[in-house]
Structures are given as C-alpha cells and as structure tokens.
Amino acid sequence: MGQKGIKKISVLLLAVCCLFLAGMEEAFASSIDEQLEEVRVEGAAANMPDMSIYCYPQQPGLLDGVKVTYGGEELMVSQALPYAQTGAGSDYYMLLDVSASLSQEYFAGMKQSILDFWQHMAPQDKITLITFGDQVQVVFQDKTVADDISEAVNALTNTDQSTCMFEAIDKAAKLADAKQEAGVRKIAVAFTDGEDFSENTSTKEEALATLKEKMIPLYAMAAKQEKQGGENPYLDSMGAFVRESGGLMEVFEAGTAVAGLQKLHQIFGEAFVIP
C-alpha cells in the first residue's frame, strides 16, 4: 500500500503550488547562493494514509498555520517541526561518476567526501552507492555507519569512456521507491562534472519525471573542472535540473569535495518536516 500511496500523491510535488503557507500562494525553490523565495520544498515520503513533506523555510515562522491541499481537499496536518528533532533516519543514494572525463584529483576527492559523509551519518541513516560510466552499477546498498564501506569505495577507479548519468538517476529513484521503507526520507546525491552520453537509455526528461513521481530530490556535487581549456559548460543545466527536482547543487574545486559535501550534509539536517 505504501508504494501505491506514493504514486497517488505524486501530483503534490509536480504541482508545488498545492502547499499554502500562512497566506502565501506558492512555495518556490531557492538555491544555496540565492535565497530568492521564502520556502524550498525538497520532497516527501508517504506510507498511506500517512505522509511527510520536507521543506526549508527561510524563517521557521513561515510554517505556522501551514495547510496542504490535495485534489481540492484540505489534508489534516500536524505542526511542522525541525527534522533533526524527529530522531528519524534518512536513506542516502550516492551516484558517483566513474568516467575518465574526471581528473584523478577530482575523483579522489569525490571518494574521500563519500567516506567522510558515511563516517558522520547518524546511526539510523543508510547509504547506497551507485556508479555510472559505461554502465550503471550498484556497489552496495543500505549500509550504516557501523558497516565498513572504505574498501569498496577506495577500490573504485574512473576509467570508463562513457557517462550514463541520467540512467543512473532514473535507476536510483526506482531503487529507492522499491524499498519497503515507504515512509523514510530519501535523498539522492550525484557526483558529476555534468556530462552525459546516454544512448538508448534514460533521457534527462525521463529521469526528472521519475524523481518527481517518486518524490525524491536530487542534489549535485558538481566538479568545476575545466573542459577543453575553458569553464565547465555543463554546470548551468545541471543546476537547473537538480533545482527542478527539489534539490540544490554545490560546485566544488579540486581538493574541496569533502567540505562541499559537508555543507550539503549540514543543509539536510536543517530541514523541517510537515507530518
């Protein structure tokens, strides 16, 4: 029943305007660098008839008297509260680019940032690692801070000549949706330079549609690495993609991947949940 419930309420995130906040007509997306609007709606988790919406208000008071409507009917809403106070865990899906388009310095930083993230997870959190290059592979699934993932991560190399990024995003969202933990908060993070060479696989539009249907936000750790001697041309489109899914993009330089992911990890903990 949990999976069917998720699909039934997928319109909630496809049309963000169903969330009304204290007289505001809409809740919009913001970015790390520019807080242009009042509330960013990240995603939701449902195990019908229960549902939780995760969001980031610029000020907690914006969530006072929150109302949620679905199908023209107002739903019963409990008081919004900081997610950190719930004691609940999160399922993290890390998508790592293993193509040769990344320099060794950038790739090493990505792997180290994943290990650092794992070491600082809460005991109730879980992490899944998916690599994408010539193909998409699940390296491990549902590991906790008590499990040792260091050997599996350190063994990874980036020698692939293709990059099936959107196929990996699509697969991660479907993998998360297939889990029995229907009511658990799920977050995907892609480590990438933004390139994708998908052929006969999931397209950008299909991947975004899957994220929205499953109500899973995608965040991006985007490598600033230069391309053909100039600025990375893929960053703008990647940023737009993740924001449309409910996430944010953190651009990092060689040697700053750990700090970049720590920044996102801190943001994850600042969310509010509307039960």
C-alpha positions as a LaTeX table, in Angstrom:
\begin{tabular}{lrrr}
\hline
Residue & $x$ (\AA) & $y$ (\AA) & $z$ (\AA) \\
\hline
Met1 & 0.00 & 0.00 & 0.00 \\
Gly2 & 2.94 & 2.31 & 0.63 \\
Gln3 & 4.14 & 2.27 & $-2.97$ \\
Lys4 & 0.67 & 2.87 & $-4.38$ \\
Gly5 & 0.24 & 5.73 & $-1.95$ \\
Ile6 & 3.40 & 7.41 & $-3.20$ \\
Lys7 & 2.20 & 7.30 & $-6.79$ \\
Lys8 & $-1.25$ & 8.62 & $-5.90$ \\
Ile9 & 0.12 & 11.74 & $-4.28$ \\
Ser10 & 2.94 & 12.37 & $-6.75$ \\
Val11 & 0.97 & 15.36 & $-8.01$ \\
Leu12 & 1.87 & 17.05 & $-4.73$ \\
Leu13 & 5.40 & 17.75 & $-5.91$ \\
Leu14 & 4.60 & 18.01 & $-9.59$ \\
Ala15 & 2.46 & 20.99 & $-8.66$ \\
Val16 & 4.22 & 22.63 & $-5.73$ \\
Cys17 & 1.54 & 25.28 & $-5.52$ \\
Cys18 & $-0.62$ & 22.82 & $-3.57$ \\
Leu19 & 1.38 & 23.87 & $-0.50$ \\
Phe20 & $-0.01$ & 27.05 & 1.09 \\
Leu21 & 1.99 & 28.75 & 3.78 \\
Ala22 & 0.36 & 31.35 & 6.03 \\
Gly23 & $-1.30$ & 33.32 & 3.26 \\
Met24 & 1.41 & 32.75 & 0.64 \\
Glu25 & 0.05 & 31.42 & $-2.60$ \\
Glu26 & 3.03 & 29.30 & $-3.60$ \\
Ala27 & 6.20 & 27.73 & $-2.29$ \\
Phe28 & 9.13 & 28.10 & $-4.63$ \\
Ala29 & 12.64 & 26.70 & $-4.95$ \\
Ser30 & 15.74 & 28.54 & $-3.79$ \\
Ser31 & 19.45 & 27.81 & $-4.15$ \\
Ile32 & 22.40 & 27.79 & $-1.78$ \\
Asp33 & 23.76 & 31.01 & $-3.24$ \\
Glu34 & 20.49 & 32.85 & $-3.83$ \\
Gln35 & 17.56 & 32.72 & $-1.43$ \\
Leu36 & 15.11 & 34.25 & $-3.86$ \\
Glu37 & 11.91 & 32.87 & $-2.34$ \\
Glu38 & 10.54 & 32.01 & 1.08 \\
Val39 & 10.33 & 28.20 & 1.15 \\
Arg40 & 12.02 & 25.39 & $-0.75$ \\
Val41 & 10.03 & 22.17 & $-0.89$ \\
Glu42 & 12.53 & 19.30 & $-1.07$ \\
Gly43 & 10.43 & 16.16 & $-1.29$ \\
Ala44 & 8.04 & 13.89 & 0.54 \\
Ala45 & 7.71 & 10.38 & 1.92 \\
Ala46 & 4.43 & 8.50 & 2.09 \\
Asn47 & 3.17 & 5.31 & 3.65 \\
Met48 & $-0.52$ & 5.86 & 3.13 \\
Pro49 & $-2.52$ & 7.15 & 4.81 \\
Asp50 & 0.47 & 8.98 & 6.38 \\
Met51 & 2.69 & 11.42 & 4.52 \\
Ser52 & 5.54 & 13.77 & 5.43 \\
Ile53 & 6.69 & 16.81 & 3.44 \\
Tyr54 & 10.28 & 18.08 & 3.82 \\
Cys55 & 10.99 & 21.75 & 3.28 \\
Tyr56 & 13.34 & 24.61 & 4.09 \\
Pro57 & 11.74 & 27.90 & 5.17 \\
Gln58 & 13.89 & 31.00 & 5.38 \\
Gln59 & 12.22 & 31.58 & 8.74 \\
Pro60 & 10.51 & 28.86 & 10.82 \\
Gly61 & 7.53 & 31.15 & 11.42 \\
Leu62 & 6.57 & 30.80 & 7.77 \\
Leu63 & 5.31 & 27.30 & 8.56 \\
Asp64 & 2.87 & 28.44 & 11.24 \\
Gly65 & $-0.64$ & 27.51 & 10.23 \\
Val66 & 0.55 & 25.53 & 7.22 \\
Lys67 & $-2.19$ & 23.98 & 5.07 \\
Val68 & $-1.86$ & 21.28 & 2.45 \\
Thr69 & $-4.49$ & 20.57 & $-0.17$ \\
Tyr70 & $-4.72$ & 17.55 & $-2.44$ \\
Gly71 & $-7.38$ & 17.08 & $-5.09$ \\
Gly72 & $-9.13$ & 20.21 & $-3.88$ \\
Glu73 & $-9.45$ & 18.85 & $-0.34$ \\
Glu74 & $-7.53$ & 20.06 & 2.69 \\
Leu75 & $-5.49$ & 17.38 & 4.44 \\
Met76 & $-5.04$ & 17.03 & 8.19 \\
Val77 & $-1.64$ & 18.49 & 9.07 \\
Ser78 & 0.36 & 18.22 & 12.28 \\
Gln79 & 2.59 & 21.03 & 13.45 \\
Ala80 & 5.77 & 21.47 & 11.39 \\
Leu81 & 8.93 & 20.68 & 13.32 \\
Pro82 & 12.68 & 20.53 & 12.68 \\
Tyr83 & 13.58 & 17.21 & 11.10 \\
Ala84 & 16.51 & 16.81 & 13.50 \\
Gln85 & 14.04 & 16.65 & 16.40 \\
Thr86 & 12.22 & 13.64 & 14.97 \\
Gly87 & 15.12 & 11.24 & 15.52 \\
Ala88 & 14.27 & 9.62 & 12.19 \\
Gly89 & 16.88 & 8.33 & 9.78 \\
Ser90 & 17.42 & 9.14 & 6.12 \\
Asp91 & 18.30 & 6.91 & 3.18 \\
Tyr92 & 21.06 & 8.43 & 1.04 \\
Tyr93 & 21.72 & 7.38 & $-2.55$ \\
Met94 & 25.18 & 8.43 & $-3.73$ \\
Leu95 & 25.68 & 8.41 & $-7.51$ \\
Leu96 & 29.37 & 8.50 & $-8.45$ \\
Asp97 & 30.69 & 9.29 & $-11.94$ \\
Val98 & 33.44 & 6.78 & $-12.84$ \\
Ser99 & 34.23 & 8.15 & $-16.30$ \\
Ala100 & 37.67 & 9.28 & $-17.41$ \\
Ser101 & 36.38 & 12.81 & $-18.02$ \\
Leu102 & 37.15 & 13.48 & $-14.35$ \\
Ser103 & 40.73 & 14.15 & $-13.32$ \\
Gln104 & 42.32 & 11.84 & $-10.76$ \\
Glu105 & 42.42 & 14.68 & $-8.23$ \\
Tyr106 & 38.71 & 15.39 & $-8.57$ \\
Phe107 & 37.79 & 11.71 & $-8.47$ \\
Ala108 & 39.89 & 11.05 & $-5.37$ \\
Gly109 & 38.19 & 13.98 & $-3.66$ \\
Met110 & 34.75 & 12.61 & $-4.52$ \\
Lys111 & 35.57 & 9.22 & $-2.99$ \\
Gln112 & 37.01 & 10.82 & 0.15 \\
Ser113 & 33.92 & 13.01 & 0.55 \\
Ile114 & 31.67 & 9.92 & 0.44 \\
Leu115 & 33.75 & 8.22 & 3.13 \\
Asp116 & 33.66 & 11.37 & 5.27 \\
Phe117 & 29.88 & 11.59 & 4.83 \\
Trp118 & 29.44 & 7.95 & 5.86 \\
Gln119 & 31.57 & 8.43 & 8.97 \\
His120 & 29.34 & 11.33 & 10.07 \\
Met121 & 25.96 & 9.70 & 9.41 \\
Ala122 & 23.52 & 9.15 & 12.25 \\
Pro123 & 23.19 & 5.52 & 13.44 \\
Gln124 & 19.73 & 5.27 & 11.87 \\
Asp125 & 20.87 & 6.57 & 8.45 \\
Lys126 & 21.62 & 4.29 & 5.50 \\
Ile127 & 23.79 & 4.81 & 2.43 \\
Thr128 & 23.67 & 3.21 & $-1.02$ \\
Leu129 & 26.40 & 3.74 & $-3.64$ \\
Ile130 & 25.72 & 3.59 & $-7.39$ \\
Thr131 & 28.41 & 4.20 & $-10.00$ \\
Phe132 & 27.80 & 5.33 & $-13.55$ \\
Gly133 & 30.09 & 5.37 & $-16.54$ \\
Asp134 & 29.78 & 2.90 & $-19.41$ \\
Gln135 & 27.06 & 1.27 & $-17.33$ \\
Val136 & 25.19 & 1.74 & $-14.07$ \\
Gln137 & 26.16 & $-0.49$ & $-11.14$ \\
Val138 & 25.03 & $-0.77$ & $-7.53$ \\
Val139 & 28.24 & $-1.07$ & $-5.49$ \\
Phe140 & 26.49 & $-1.57$ & $-2.14$ \\
Gln141 & 23.10 & $-0.88$ & $-0.64$ \\
Asp142 & 21.68 & 0.13 & 2.74 \\
Lys143 & 24.95 & 0.33 & 4.66 \\
Thr144 & 25.07 & 2.08 & 8.03 \\
Val145 & 27.83 & 3.85 & 9.90 \\
Ala146 & 28.51 & 0.50 & 11.61 \\
Asp147 & 29.36 & $-1.13$ & 8.27 \\
Asp148 & 32.79 & $-0.68$ & 6.70 \\
Ile149 & 32.44 & 0.73 & 3.17 \\
Ser150 & 36.00 & 2.05 & 2.87 \\
Glu151 & 37.42 & $-0.91$ & 0.94 \\
Ala152 & 34.61 & $-0.82$ & $-1.64$ \\
Val153 & 34.93 & 2.95 & $-2.15$ \\
Asn154 & 38.73 & 3.06 & $-2.29$ \\
Ala155 & 38.79 & 0.27 & $-4.90$ \\
Leu156 & 36.80 & 2.33 & $-7.42$ \\
Thr157 & 38.55 & 3.74 & $-10.48$ \\
Asn158 & 37.40 & 6.17 & $-13.16$ \\
Thr159 & 38.45 & 4.69 & $-16.50$ \\
Asp160 & 35.12 & 4.41 & $-18.34$ \\
Gln161 & 34.77 & 6.20 & $-21.67$ \\
Ser162 & 31.05 & 6.96 & $-21.46$ \\
Thr163 & 28.75 & 8.56 & $-18.87$ \\
Cys164 & 25.22 & 7.26 & $-18.32$ \\
Met165 & 24.30 & 9.84 & $-15.67$ \\
Phe166 & 20.58 & 10.17 & $-16.32$ \\
Glu167 & 20.18 & 6.40 & $-16.47$ \\
Ala168 & 21.81 & 6.25 & $-13.02$ \\
Ile169 & 19.46 & 8.93 & $-11.66$ \\
Asp170 & 16.45 & 7.07 & $-13.01$ \\
Lys171 & 17.66 & 3.77 & $-11.56$ \\
Ala172 & 18.41 & 5.27 & $-8.15$ \\
Ala173 & 14.94 & 6.78 & $-7.87$ \\
Lys174 & 13.30 & 3.49 & $-8.81$ \\
Leu175 & 15.56 & 1.57 & $-6.41$ \\
Ala176 & 14.61 & 3.91 & $-3.58$ \\
Asp177 & 10.92 & 3.58 & $-4.42$ \\
Ala178 & 11.11 & $-0.21$ & $-4.37$ \\
Lys179 & 12.27 & $-0.28$ & $-0.76$ \\
Gln180 & 9.94 & $-1.45$ & 1.98 \\
Glu181 & 10.64 & 1.69 & 3.99 \\
Ala182 & 7.98 & 3.70 & 2.20 \\
Gly183 & 7.77 & 6.39 & 4.86 \\
Val184 & 11.52 & 7.05 & 5.13 \\
Arg185 & 13.10 & 10.27 & 3.87 \\
Lys186 & 15.21 & 9.59 & 0.78 \\
Ile187 & 17.85 & 11.86 & $-0.77$ \\
Ala188 & 19.96 & 11.30 & $-3.90$ \\
Val189 & 23.32 & 12.99 & $-4.45$ \\
Ala190 & 25.12 & 12.90 & $-7.82$ \\
Phe191 & 28.89 & 13.40 & $-8.00$ \\
Thr192 & 29.49 & 14.55 & $-11.55$ \\
Asp193 & 31.02 & 17.05 & $-13.95$ \\
Gly194 & 27.61 & 17.27 & $-15.62$ \\
Glu195 & 28.44 & 15.32 & $-18.78$ \\
Asp196 & 26.07 & 12.63 & $-20.04$ \\
Phe197 & 26.40 & 10.44 & $-23.13$ \\
Ser198 & 23.27 & 8.34 & $-22.79$ \\
Glu199 & 22.27 & 6.35 & $-25.84$ \\
Asn200 & 19.19 & 4.14 & $-25.76$ \\
Thr201 & 18.97 & 4.72 & $-22.01$ \\
Ser202 & 17.02 & 7.04 & $-19.73$ \\
Thr203 & 16.86 & 10.60 & $-21.00$ \\
Lys204 & 17.12 & 13.76 & $-18.95$ \\
Glu205 & 13.36 & 14.28 & $-19.14$ \\
Glu206 & 12.62 & 10.69 & $-18.12$ \\
Ala207 & 14.99 & 10.88 & $-15.17$ \\
Leu208 & 13.40 & 14.11 & $-13.92$ \\
Ala209 & 9.91 & 12.62 & $-14.32$ \\
Thr210 & 10.95 & 9.60 & $-12.24$ \\
Leu211 & 12.37 & 11.79 & $-9.46$ \\
Lys212 & 9.14 & 13.77 & $-9.32$ \\
Glu213 & 6.93 & 10.70 & $-9.43$ \\
Lys214 & 8.85 & 9.06 & $-6.59$ \\
Met215 & 9.13 & 12.41 & $-4.74$ \\
Ile216 & 12.91 & 12.06 & $-4.31$ \\
Pro217 & 15.11 & 15.18 & $-4.54$ \\
Leu218 & 18.43 & 15.11 & $-6.37$ \\
Tyr219 & 21.35 & 17.13 & $-5.04$ \\
Ala220 & 24.57 & 17.52 & $-7.02$ \\
Met221 & 28.22 & 17.70 & $-6.11$ \\
Ala222 & 29.36 & 19.32 & $-9.34$ \\
Ala223 & 33.04 & 19.33 & $-10.33$ \\
Lys224 & 34.16 & 22.75 & $-11.52$ \\
Gln225 & 36.85 & 21.04 & $-13.61$ \\
Glu226 & 37.64 & 22.90 & $-16.82$ \\
Lys227 & 36.61 & 21.46 & $-20.18$ \\
Gln228 & 38.72 & 21.97 & $-23.31$ \\
Gly229 & 40.64 & 24.70 & $-21.51$ \\
Gly230 & 37.57 & 26.70 & $-20.55$ \\
Glu231 & 34.83 & 26.77 & $-17.93$ \\
Asn232 & 32.70 & 23.69 & $-17.45$ \\
Pro233 & 29.73 & 24.24 & $-19.82$ \\
Tyr234 & 27.52 & 21.64 & $-18.15$ \\
Leu235 & 27.12 & 23.26 & $-14.74$ \\
Asp236 & 24.23 & 25.62 & $-15.54$ \\
Ser237 & 22.00 & 22.92 & $-17.00$ \\
Met238 & 22.86 & 20.54 & $-14.15$ \\
Gly239 & 21.96 & 23.18 & $-11.60$ \\
Ala240 & 18.60 & 23.80 & $-13.25$ \\
Phe241 & 17.92 & 20.05 & $-13.29$ \\
Val242 & 18.55 & 19.48 & $-9.59$ \\
Arg243 & 16.59 & 22.55 & $-8.53$ \\
Glu244 & 13.59 & 21.35 & $-10.50$ \\
Ser245 & 13.77 & 18.05 & $-8.63$ \\
Gly246 & 13.74 & 19.85 & $-5.26$ \\
Gly247 & 17.47 & 19.73 & $-4.58$ \\
Leu248 & 20.47 & 22.06 & $-4.77$ \\
Met249 & 23.87 & 21.98 & $-6.45$ \\
Glu250 & 27.20 & 22.51 & $-4.73$ \\
Val251 & 30.07 & 23.36 & $-7.10$ \\
Phe252 & 33.48 & 22.30 & $-5.80$ \\
Glu253 & 37.07 & 22.62 & $-6.95$ \\
Ala254 & 39.83 & 20.04 & $-6.71$ \\
Gly255 & 40.63 & 19.49 & $-3.06$ \\
Thr256 & 37.36 & 20.89 & $-1.70$ \\
Ala257 & 34.99 & 17.96 & $-2.27$ \\
Val258 & 34.90 & 16.95 & 1.41 \\
Ala259 & 33.98 & 20.47 & 2.53 \\
Gly260 & 31.36 & 20.71 & $-0.21$ \\
Leu261 & 29.56 & 17.54 & 0.80 \\
Gln262 & 29.80 & 18.52 & 4.46 \\
Lys263 & 27.95 & 21.69 & 3.52 \\
Leu264 & 25.16 & 19.70 & 1.90 \\
His265 & 25.05 & 17.29 & 4.85 \\
Gln266 & 24.52 & 20.23 & 7.18 \\
Ile267 & 21.71 & 21.51 & 4.97 \\
Phe268 & 19.98 & 18.11 & 5.04 \\
Gly269 & 19.83 & 18.39 & 8.83 \\
Glu270 & 18.22 & 21.84 & 8.69 \\
Ala271 & 15.03 & 20.65 & 7.01 \\
Phe272 & 11.59 & 20.95 & 8.55 \\
Val273 & 9.06 & 18.15 & 8.29 \\
Ile274 & 5.31 & 18.64 & 7.93 \\
Pro275 & 3.55 & 15.42 & 9.02 \\
\hline
\end{tabular}
